[in-house]
Amino acid sequence: MSRPLGAEVAPLAPLGEGAWAVGGGIRDFLLGRPVADLDVAVADRPAERAKELAKAHDARRFRLSASFGSWRVFGGRLPHPVDLTPLQGPTLEADLARRDLTVNALATPVAGPGAGEIVDRHGGVADLEARRLRLVTPAALANDPVRMLRLARLALQLGFAVDPEAVRQARADAPRLAGAVGERLRDELGRLLRLPEAWRGVELLDEIGALGALVPELEQSRGVEQSPYHHKDVLGHTLEVVRHASELLADPEPVFRGLAPRVAEALARPLADDLTAGQATLYAALLHDMAKPATRAVTPEGRVTFMGHDRLGAEMVDTLFRRLRTSTKLREFVTLLVRQHLPLGFMVHREPLSLRQIDRYLRRTAPAEIEVIVLTVADRLATAGPMTRPSAITRHLALARQVAGVHFELLDRGPIRPPVPGDALARAAGRPPGPWLTDLLAALREEQLVGAVRSAEEAEQFARRWVASDRSSF
């Protein structure tokens, strides 16, 4: 931890004295990690100092927060963005004492005597060397409960252990998460889900008590027993599904084989809230069974059931994501995955499946066809109780590959368009155009898919038969 900081903070010299580089940028520099940005605490005049720094480097600036007086300077000759914020307290020492972790409570003057020398009032350098996350004060998490999520994220991101006292304090303060601002929880969860092996961070959230405080339904899942087809309680199963989904996101080849590149491409596409489709699927893996405690029942024969947990779970996800103020696109995506996580498993028992059956399933899960399939695979892999036959898992994975393969074939084929316009079909059927045409066109598309209709004449004949069979509503 003896890397010289002088060269790193030299571009900040125009800020003058009374300015200190602080926090994660200093931590990452000392660890030899890439520095994405630098935070600077200033004693006074943040707006004027931001202007001076921008002028010195031909850079740009904008206000980050009017309430906190924060500014960002970026571009020009600056090696990375710089965020300027007023000291949180009358002195640097007071500012550092208000920070969360000792490894984030490091600072260095950016100008004048001592520039580049580390200010370490809380043993942060020793904790870096020990690869340990320790709280600056026992009140650090109570002062800002969202720090619990950051604690788990940094432990995963840095590969550090969490100090036992920090774990104890987090468990004591976890109930305070219920009052945290939804947007901040959303942002911190997103940062965790974007990390490799995000499942480890989710398990750490559970270890420190934050997971159940954030989603009470998951805490209610602890100890909820399932059928003999499961080897863990509902919460244990959920955490295992998250792990399998995370592993599939990292490498789909063991399950999807030759389709793996296409699956990986689908999972990597940007979705919403700075998450890829695959990362958003981890949300669904975490929440897919959140309604099981509310729907658990035991039949007179002693069979455990969770009827309707997919439907109720989707409603619960919708409520949770509104609280977290996620985008509509992310909320609808995860809600769809939770609602549709069961049907593919039921379809295993109806094999062999026709192209019609597979197409209907894919249309039900659109536009998240691959992500739903991945979730069902993760769910199936995490269901291995004493009554589960290995062949059942094998059959599910084979069906997942088959359905994914059909999806990609249809994707490559392109949209299936009717041979004649809808109004012409209406005339052929002897009915005025109306909403009923939507159902007719869907039925016609299916006939075209399987090759039963190939021409305009056949399409018109099908429309007349379809209307005559009274399958339309007028």
Coordinates of C-alpha atoms in Angstrom, one line a residue:
M1 CA 0.0 0.0 0.0
S2 CA 2.9 2.3 -0.6
R3 CA 1.9 3.5 -4.1
P4 CA 2.6 7.3 -4.4
L5 CA -0.5 9.4 -4.7
G6 CA 1.2 12.5 -5.9
A7 CA 1.0 11.9 -9.6
E8 CA -2.6 10.7 -9.3
V9 CA -3.8 13.9 -7.6
A10 CA -1.5 16.3 -9.5
P11 CA -4.1 17.2 -12.1
L12 CA -6.3 18.5 -9.1
A13 CA -3.7 21.1 -8.0
P14 CA -5.7 24.0 -9.5
L15 CA -8.2 23.4 -6.7
G16 CA -5.7 24.8 -4.3
E17 CA -5.5 24.1 -0.6
G18 CA -8.5 23.1 1.4
A19 CA -9.4 20.4 -1.1
W20 CA -8.8 16.6 -0.5
A21 CA -9.2 13.6 -2.7
V22 CA -11.2 11.1 -0.7
G23 CA -13.0 7.8 -0.7
G24 CA -13.2 5.0 -3.2
G25 CA -10.9 6.5 -5.8
I26 CA -8.1 6.6 -3.2
R27 CA -9.0 3.1 -2.1
D28 CA -8.9 1.7 -5.6
F29 CA -5.6 3.5 -6.5
L30 CA -3.9 2.0 -3.4
L31 CA -5.2 -1.5 -4.4
G32 CA -3.9 -1.1 -7.9
R33 CA -7.4 -1.1 -9.4
P34 CA -8.5 1.2 -12.2
V35 CA -9.8 4.5 -10.9
A36 CA -13.1 5.3 -12.5
D37 CA -13.4 8.8 -10.9
L38 CA -12.2 10.8 -8.0
D39 CA -14.2 12.4 -5.2
V40 CA -12.9 15.6 -3.8
A41 CA -14.1 17.2 -0.5
V42 CA -13.6 21.0 -0.5
A43 CA -13.7 23.4 2.5
D44 CA -15.5 26.1 0.6
R45 CA -16.7 27.5 -2.8
P46 CA -17.4 24.2 -4.6
A47 CA -18.9 25.9 -7.6
E48 CA -16.0 28.4 -8.0
R49 CA -13.4 25.6 -7.6
A50 CA -15.2 23.4 -10.1
K51 CA -15.0 26.4 -12.6
E52 CA -11.3 26.8 -11.9
L53 CA -10.5 23.1 -12.4
A54 CA -12.6 23.0 -15.6
K55 CA -10.8 26.0 -17.0
A56 CA -7.3 24.6 -16.1
H57 CA -8.0 21.4 -18.1
D58 CA -10.3 22.7 -20.8
A59 CA -13.0 20.5 -19.3
R60 CA -16.7 20.7 -18.7
R61 CA -18.7 21.0 -15.5
F62 CA -22.3 20.6 -14.3
R63 CA -24.1 20.7 -11.0
L64 CA -24.6 17.2 -9.6
S65 CA -26.8 18.2 -6.6
A66 CA -28.1 21.6 -5.7
S67 CA -29.0 20.4 -2.2
F68 CA -25.5 19.1 -1.5
G69 CA -23.7 21.7 -3.5
S70 CA -21.9 19.0 -5.6
W71 CA -20.3 19.5 -9.0
R72 CA -18.8 17.2 -11.6
V73 CA -15.9 18.2 -13.8
F74 CA -15.0 15.9 -16.7
G75 CA -13.4 15.7 -20.1
G76 CA -10.6 17.9 -21.5
R77 CA -7.2 16.9 -20.1
L78 CA -8.6 15.2 -16.9
P79 CA -7.7 11.5 -16.7
H80 CA -11.2 10.8 -15.2
P81 CA -14.2 12.6 -13.9
V82 CA -13.9 14.6 -10.6
D83 CA -16.8 15.1 -8.2
L84 CA -16.5 18.1 -5.9
T85 CA -18.6 18.1 -2.7
P86 CA -18.5 20.3 0.4
L87 CA -16.9 18.8 3.5
Q88 CA -19.4 16.9 5.6
G89 CA -18.5 18.6 8.7
P90 CA -16.3 21.6 9.8
T91 CA -13.0 19.7 9.2
L92 CA -11.6 16.9 7.1
E93 CA -11.4 14.8 10.3
A94 CA -15.1 15.3 10.9
D95 CA -15.9 14.4 7.2
L96 CA -13.9 11.2 7.4
A97 CA -15.6 10.2 10.7
R98 CA -19.0 10.3 8.9
R99 CA -18.0 7.9 6.2
D100 CA -19.1 4.3 6.1
L101 CA -16.0 2.0 5.9
T102 CA -12.5 2.6 7.0
V103 CA -11.2 1.8 3.5
N104 CA -13.4 4.6 2.2
A105 CA -12.2 7.0 4.9
L106 CA -8.8 7.8 3.3
A107 CA -7.8 11.2 1.9
T108 CA -5.0 13.2 0.6
P109 CA -4.5 16.9 0.0
V110 CA -4.5 17.8 -3.7
A111 CA -2.3 20.9 -3.3
G112 CA 0.2 22.5 -0.9
P113 CA 2.3 20.8 1.7
G114 CA 1.4 17.1 2.1
A115 CA -0.2 16.8 -1.3
G116 CA -0.3 13.0 -2.1
E117 CA 0.3 12.0 1.5
I118 CA -2.4 9.7 2.9
V119 CA -4.6 10.9 5.7
D120 CA -5.8 7.8 7.6
R121 CA -7.5 8.4 10.9
H122 CA -9.4 5.1 11.1
G123 CA -6.9 2.4 10.1
G124 CA -8.1 2.2 6.6
V125 CA -4.7 1.3 5.1
A126 CA -4.3 -1.6 7.5
D127 CA -7.8 -2.8 6.6
L128 CA -6.8 -2.6 2.9
E129 CA -3.8 -4.8 3.6
A130 CA -5.9 -7.2 5.6
R131 CA -8.6 -7.2 2.9
R132 CA -11.2 -6.4 5.4
L133 CA -14.3 -4.2 5.4
R134 CA -14.8 -2.5 8.8
L135 CA -17.2 0.3 9.8
V136 CA -15.8 3.7 10.7
T137 CA -18.2 4.0 13.6
P138 CA -21.0 1.7 15.0
A139 CA -23.5 4.2 13.8
A140 CA -22.4 4.2 10.2
L141 CA -25.2 1.9 8.9
A142 CA -27.9 3.4 11.1
N143 CA -27.0 6.9 9.7
D144 CA -27.5 5.6 6.1
P145 CA -29.1 2.1 5.9
V146 CA -28.4 1.9 2.1
R147 CA -24.8 1.4 3.1
M148 CA -25.7 -2.2 4.0
L149 CA -26.2 -2.9 0.3
R150 CA -22.9 -1.2 -0.5
L151 CA -21.2 -3.3 2.1
A152 CA -22.3 -6.5 0.3
R153 CA -21.4 -5.1 -3.1
L154 CA -17.9 -3.9 -2.1
A155 CA -17.2 -7.3 -0.4
L156 CA -17.9 -9.0 -3.7
Q157 CA -16.3 -6.4 -5.9
L158 CA -13.1 -6.2 -3.9
G159 CA -13.0 -9.8 -2.7
F160 CA -12.8 -8.6 0.9
A161 CA -14.1 -10.2 4.1
V162 CA -16.7 -8.3 6.2
D163 CA -15.6 -7.6 9.7
P164 CA -17.7 -9.7 12.2
E165 CA -18.6 -6.6 14.1
A166 CA -19.9 -5.0 10.9
V167 CA -22.0 -8.1 10.3
R168 CA -23.4 -7.9 13.8
Q169 CA -24.2 -4.2 13.4
A170 CA -25.8 -4.7 10.0
R171 CA -28.1 -7.3 11.4
A172 CA -29.1 -5.0 14.2
D173 CA -29.7 -2.0 11.8
A174 CA -31.3 -4.0 8.9
P175 CA -34.9 -3.0 9.8
R176 CA -34.0 0.6 9.0
L177 CA -33.9 -0.4 5.3
A178 CA -37.7 -0.3 5.2
G179 CA -37.5 3.5 5.4
A180 CA -34.7 4.0 2.8
V181 CA -35.4 5.9 -0.4
G182 CA -36.4 3.5 -3.1
E183 CA -34.3 5.0 -5.9
R184 CA -31.1 4.6 -3.8
L185 CA -31.9 1.0 -3.0
R186 CA -32.6 0.4 -6.8
D187 CA -29.3 1.9 -7.8
E188 CA -27.3 0.0 -5.2
L189 CA -29.0 -3.3 -6.1
G190 CA -28.3 -2.7 -9.7
R191 CA -24.6 -2.2 -9.0
L192 CA -24.5 -5.5 -7.2
L193 CA -26.4 -7.4 -9.9
R194 CA -24.0 -6.1 -12.6
L195 CA -21.0 -7.8 -10.9
P196 CA -19.7 -11.2 -11.9
E197 CA -21.0 -13.9 -9.5
A198 CA -23.7 -11.6 -8.2
W199 CA -25.2 -14.5 -6.4
R200 CA -22.4 -14.2 -3.8
G201 CA -23.4 -10.7 -3.1
V202 CA -27.1 -11.7 -2.7
E203 CA -26.1 -14.4 -0.2
L204 CA -24.1 -11.9 1.7
L205 CA -27.1 -9.6 1.8
D206 CA -28.9 -12.5 3.5
E207 CA -26.1 -13.1 5.9
I208 CA -26.1 -9.5 7.2
G209 CA -30.0 -9.4 7.4
A210 CA -30.4 -6.9 4.6
L211 CA -32.2 -9.2 2.1
G212 CA -35.1 -10.0 4.3
A213 CA -35.4 -6.4 5.4
L214 CA -35.5 -5.2 1.8
V215 CA -38.0 -7.9 0.7
P216 CA -39.9 -9.1 3.7
E217 CA -41.5 -11.9 1.7
L218 CA -38.0 -13.5 1.3
E219 CA -37.5 -13.4 5.1
Q220 CA -41.0 -15.1 5.4
S221 CA -39.7 -17.8 3.1
R222 CA -37.0 -18.9 5.5
G223 CA -37.9 -22.2 7.0
V224 CA -41.0 -22.7 4.7
E225 CA -40.9 -26.4 3.8
Q226 CA -41.7 -27.6 0.3
S227 CA -42.6 -30.9 -1.3
P228 CA -40.1 -33.8 -1.4
Y229 CA -39.2 -32.7 -4.9
H230 CA -37.2 -29.9 -3.2
H231 CA -34.1 -30.3 -1.1
K232 CA -34.2 -26.9 0.5
D233 CA -36.8 -24.6 2.1
V234 CA -38.2 -21.7 -0.1
L235 CA -35.4 -19.2 0.8
G236 CA -32.6 -21.8 0.3
H237 CA -34.1 -22.8 -3.0
T238 CA -34.4 -19.1 -4.1
L239 CA -30.8 -18.4 -3.3
E240 CA -29.8 -21.5 -5.2
V241 CA -31.8 -20.4 -8.2
V242 CA -30.0 -17.1 -8.1
R243 CA -26.7 -18.9 -8.2
H244 CA -27.7 -21.1 -11.1
A245 CA -29.0 -18.1 -13.0
S246 CA -25.8 -16.2 -12.4
E247 CA -23.7 -19.2 -13.6
L248 CA -25.9 -19.4 -16.8
L249 CA -25.4 -15.7 -17.4
A250 CA -21.6 -16.2 -17.1
D251 CA -21.6 -19.3 -19.3
P252 CA -24.7 -20.8 -20.9
E253 CA -22.8 -23.5 -22.8
P254 CA -23.1 -26.4 -20.3
V255 CA -26.9 -26.2 -20.7
F256 CA -27.5 -24.7 -24.1
R257 CA -24.5 -26.2 -25.9
G258 CA -24.4 -25.1 -29.6
L259 CA -27.0 -22.4 -28.9
A260 CA -24.9 -20.9 -26.2
P261 CA -23.5 -18.0 -28.3
R262 CA -27.1 -17.0 -29.3
V263 CA -28.3 -17.3 -25.7
A264 CA -25.3 -15.2 -24.5
E265 CA -26.1 -12.6 -27.1
A266 CA -29.7 -12.3 -25.9
L267 CA -28.8 -12.1 -22.3
A268 CA -26.2 -9.4 -23.0
R269 CA -28.5 -7.0 -24.7
P270 CA -29.1 -3.7 -22.8
L271 CA -32.5 -3.7 -21.2
A272 CA -33.2 -0.9 -18.7
D273 CA -31.9 0.8 -15.6
D274 CA -28.3 0.2 -16.7
L275 CA -29.0 -3.6 -16.6
T276 CA -28.7 -6.2 -19.4
A277 CA -31.5 -8.6 -19.9
G278 CA -29.4 -11.3 -18.2
Q279 CA -28.7 -9.1 -15.1
A280 CA -32.4 -8.3 -14.9
T281 CA -33.1 -12.0 -15.0
L282 CA -31.3 -12.3 -11.7
Y283 CA -34.0 -10.0 -10.2
A284 CA -36.6 -12.5 -11.4
A285 CA -34.5 -15.5 -10.0
L286 CA -34.5 -13.7 -6.6
L287 CA -38.2 -12.9 -6.6
H288 CA -39.8 -15.7 -8.5
D289 CA -41.1 -17.6 -5.4
M290 CA -41.7 -14.6 -3.2
A291 CA -45.4 -15.4 -3.0
K292 CA -44.9 -19.0 -1.8
P293 CA -45.3 -18.2 1.9
A294 CA -48.7 -16.5 1.2
T295 CA -49.9 -19.4 -1.0
R296 CA -48.7 -22.5 0.9
A297 CA -51.3 -25.1 1.6
V298 CA -51.4 -28.8 2.5
T299 CA -53.9 -31.1 0.9
P300 CA -55.8 -33.8 2.9
E301 CA -53.3 -36.3 1.5
G302 CA -50.4 -34.3 3.0
R303 CA -49.1 -32.8 -0.3
V304 CA -47.6 -29.3 0.0
T305 CA -48.9 -26.9 -2.7
F306 CA -48.3 -23.2 -3.6
M307 CA -51.2 -22.7 -6.0
G308 CA -51.1 -19.3 -7.7
H309 CA -47.8 -18.2 -6.4
D310 CA -46.7 -17.3 -9.9
R311 CA -49.6 -14.9 -10.4
L312 CA -49.5 -13.4 -6.9
G313 CA -45.7 -13.2 -7.1
A314 CA -46.0 -11.1 -10.3
E315 CA -48.3 -8.7 -8.5
M316 CA -45.8 -8.5 -5.6
V317 CA -42.9 -7.8 -7.9
D318 CA -45.0 -5.0 -9.5
T319 CA -45.6 -3.5 -6.1
L320 CA -41.9 -3.8 -5.0
F321 CA -40.6 -2.3 -8.2
R322 CA -42.9 0.7 -7.9
R323 CA -41.5 1.2 -4.5
L324 CA -38.0 1.0 -5.9
R325 CA -39.0 3.4 -8.7
T326 CA -37.5 1.2 -11.4
S327 CA -38.3 2.0 -15.0
T328 CA -41.6 0.7 -16.4
K329 CA -39.6 -1.5 -18.8
L330 CA -37.7 -3.3 -16.1
R331 CA -40.8 -3.7 -13.9
E332 CA -42.8 -5.2 -16.7
F333 CA -39.9 -7.5 -17.8
V334 CA -39.3 -9.0 -14.3
T335 CA -43.1 -9.3 -13.7
L336 CA -43.4 -11.2 -16.9
L337 CA -40.6 -13.6 -16.0
V338 CA -42.1 -14.3 -12.6
R339 CA -45.5 -14.8 -14.0
Q340 CA -44.2 -17.3 -16.7
H341 CA -41.7 -19.3 -14.7
L342 CA -43.8 -22.4 -14.4
P343 CA -45.3 -23.4 -17.8
L344 CA -42.2 -24.8 -19.4
G345 CA -41.9 -27.3 -16.6
F346 CA -45.5 -28.4 -17.1
M347 CA -44.8 -28.8 -20.9
V348 CA -42.2 -31.5 -20.2
H349 CA -45.1 -33.8 -19.3
R350 CA -46.8 -33.2 -22.7
E351 CA -43.9 -34.1 -24.9
P352 CA -43.5 -34.5 -27.8
L353 CA -44.6 -31.0 -28.5
S354 CA -45.8 -29.7 -31.8
L355 CA -44.5 -26.6 -33.4
R356 CA -47.9 -25.0 -32.7
Q357 CA -47.5 -25.7 -28.9
I358 CA -44.0 -24.3 -28.8
D359 CA -44.9 -21.2 -30.8
R360 CA -47.8 -20.5 -28.5
Y361 CA -45.5 -20.8 -25.5
L362 CA -43.0 -18.4 -27.1
R363 CA -45.7 -15.9 -27.9
R364 CA -46.8 -16.0 -24.3
T365 CA -43.3 -15.2 -23.0
A366 CA -42.4 -12.6 -25.6
P367 CA -40.4 -10.4 -25.6
A368 CA -38.4 -12.2 -22.9
E369 CA -38.4 -15.7 -24.5
I370 CA -34.8 -16.6 -23.7
E371 CA -34.8 -15.0 -20.3
V372 CA -37.9 -17.0 -19.2
I373 CA -36.3 -20.2 -20.5
V374 CA -33.1 -19.4 -18.5
L375 CA -35.1 -18.8 -15.4
T376 CA -36.9 -22.1 -15.7
V377 CA -33.6 -23.9 -16.2
A378 CA -32.1 -22.3 -13.1
D379 CA -35.3 -23.2 -11.2
R380 CA -35.2 -26.8 -12.3
L381 CA -31.5 -27.2 -11.4
A382 CA -32.3 -25.9 -7.9
T383 CA -35.0 -28.5 -7.4
A384 CA -33.4 -31.8 -6.5
G385 CA -35.2 -33.3 -3.6
P386 CA -35.4 -37.0 -2.7
M387 CA -38.4 -37.5 -5.0
T388 CA -36.7 -35.8 -8.0
R389 CA -35.5 -38.1 -10.7
P390 CA -32.3 -37.1 -12.5
S391 CA -34.1 -37.8 -15.8
A392 CA -36.7 -35.1 -14.9
I393 CA -33.9 -32.5 -14.9
T394 CA -32.4 -33.9 -18.1
R395 CA -35.7 -33.8 -19.9
H396 CA -36.3 -30.2 -18.8
L397 CA -32.9 -29.1 -20.0
A398 CA -33.5 -30.9 -23.3
L399 CA -36.9 -29.1 -23.8
A400 CA -35.3 -25.8 -22.9
R401 CA -32.8 -26.3 -25.7
Q402 CA -35.5 -27.4 -28.1
V403 CA -37.7 -24.4 -27.4
A404 CA -34.8 -21.9 -27.5
G405 CA -33.7 -23.4 -30.8
V406 CA -37.2 -22.9 -32.3
H407 CA -37.2 -19.3 -31.0
F408 CA -33.9 -18.6 -32.8
E409 CA -35.2 -20.3 -36.0
L410 CA -38.3 -18.2 -36.0
L411 CA -36.3 -15.1 -35.2
D412 CA -34.1 -15.8 -38.3
R413 CA -37.1 -16.5 -40.4
G414 CA -38.5 -13.0 -39.7
P415 CA -42.1 -11.8 -39.2
I416 CA -44.8 -14.0 -40.7
R417 CA -47.1 -11.7 -42.7
P418 CA -50.6 -12.5 -44.0
P419 CA -50.8 -13.2 -47.7
V420 CA -53.6 -10.6 -48.0
P421 CA -54.5 -7.5 -46.0
G422 CA -56.9 -7.8 -43.0
D423 CA -59.6 -5.8 -44.7
A424 CA -59.5 -8.2 -47.7
L425 CA -59.8 -11.2 -45.2
A426 CA -62.8 -9.5 -43.7
R427 CA -64.5 -9.1 -47.1
A428 CA -63.7 -12.7 -47.9
A429 CA -65.3 -13.8 -44.6
G430 CA -68.3 -11.6 -45.2
R431 CA -67.9 -9.5 -42.0
P432 CA -67.1 -5.8 -41.5
P433 CA -63.5 -5.1 -40.2
G434 CA -63.3 -4.9 -36.4
P435 CA -61.4 -6.0 -33.3
W436 CA -62.2 -9.6 -34.2
L437 CA -59.6 -9.4 -37.0
T438 CA -56.8 -9.5 -34.4
D439 CA -57.8 -13.0 -33.4
L440 CA -58.2 -14.1 -37.0
L441 CA -54.8 -12.8 -37.9
A442 CA -53.2 -14.6 -35.0
A443 CA -54.9 -17.9 -36.0
L444 CA -53.9 -17.4 -39.6
R445 CA -50.3 -16.7 -38.6
E446 CA -50.2 -20.1 -36.8
E447 CA -51.5 -21.8 -40.0
Q448 CA -48.8 -20.2 -42.0
L449 CA -46.2 -21.2 -39.5
V450 CA -46.9 -24.9 -39.9
G451 CA -47.4 -24.6 -43.6
A452 CA -51.2 -25.2 -43.7
V453 CA -51.8 -21.9 -45.5
R454 CA -49.4 -20.7 -48.2
S455 CA -51.4 -18.6 -50.6
A456 CA -53.9 -15.7 -50.7
E457 CA -56.6 -18.1 -51.8
E458 CA -55.9 -20.4 -48.9
A459 CA -55.9 -17.5 -46.5
E460 CA -59.3 -16.4 -47.6
Q461 CA -60.6 -19.9 -47.4
F462 CA -59.3 -20.2 -43.9
A463 CA -60.9 -16.9 -42.9
R464 CA -64.3 -18.1 -44.1
R465 CA -63.9 -21.4 -42.2
W466 CA -62.7 -19.6 -39.1
V467 CA -65.7 -17.2 -39.0
A468 CA -68.1 -20.1 -39.8
S469 CA -66.9 -22.0 -36.9
D470 CA -67.9 -19.1 -34.6
R471 CA -64.5 -18.7 -33.1
S472 CA -64.6 -14.9 -33.6
S473 CA -66.3 -12.3 -31.4
F474 CA -68.1 -9.4 -33.0

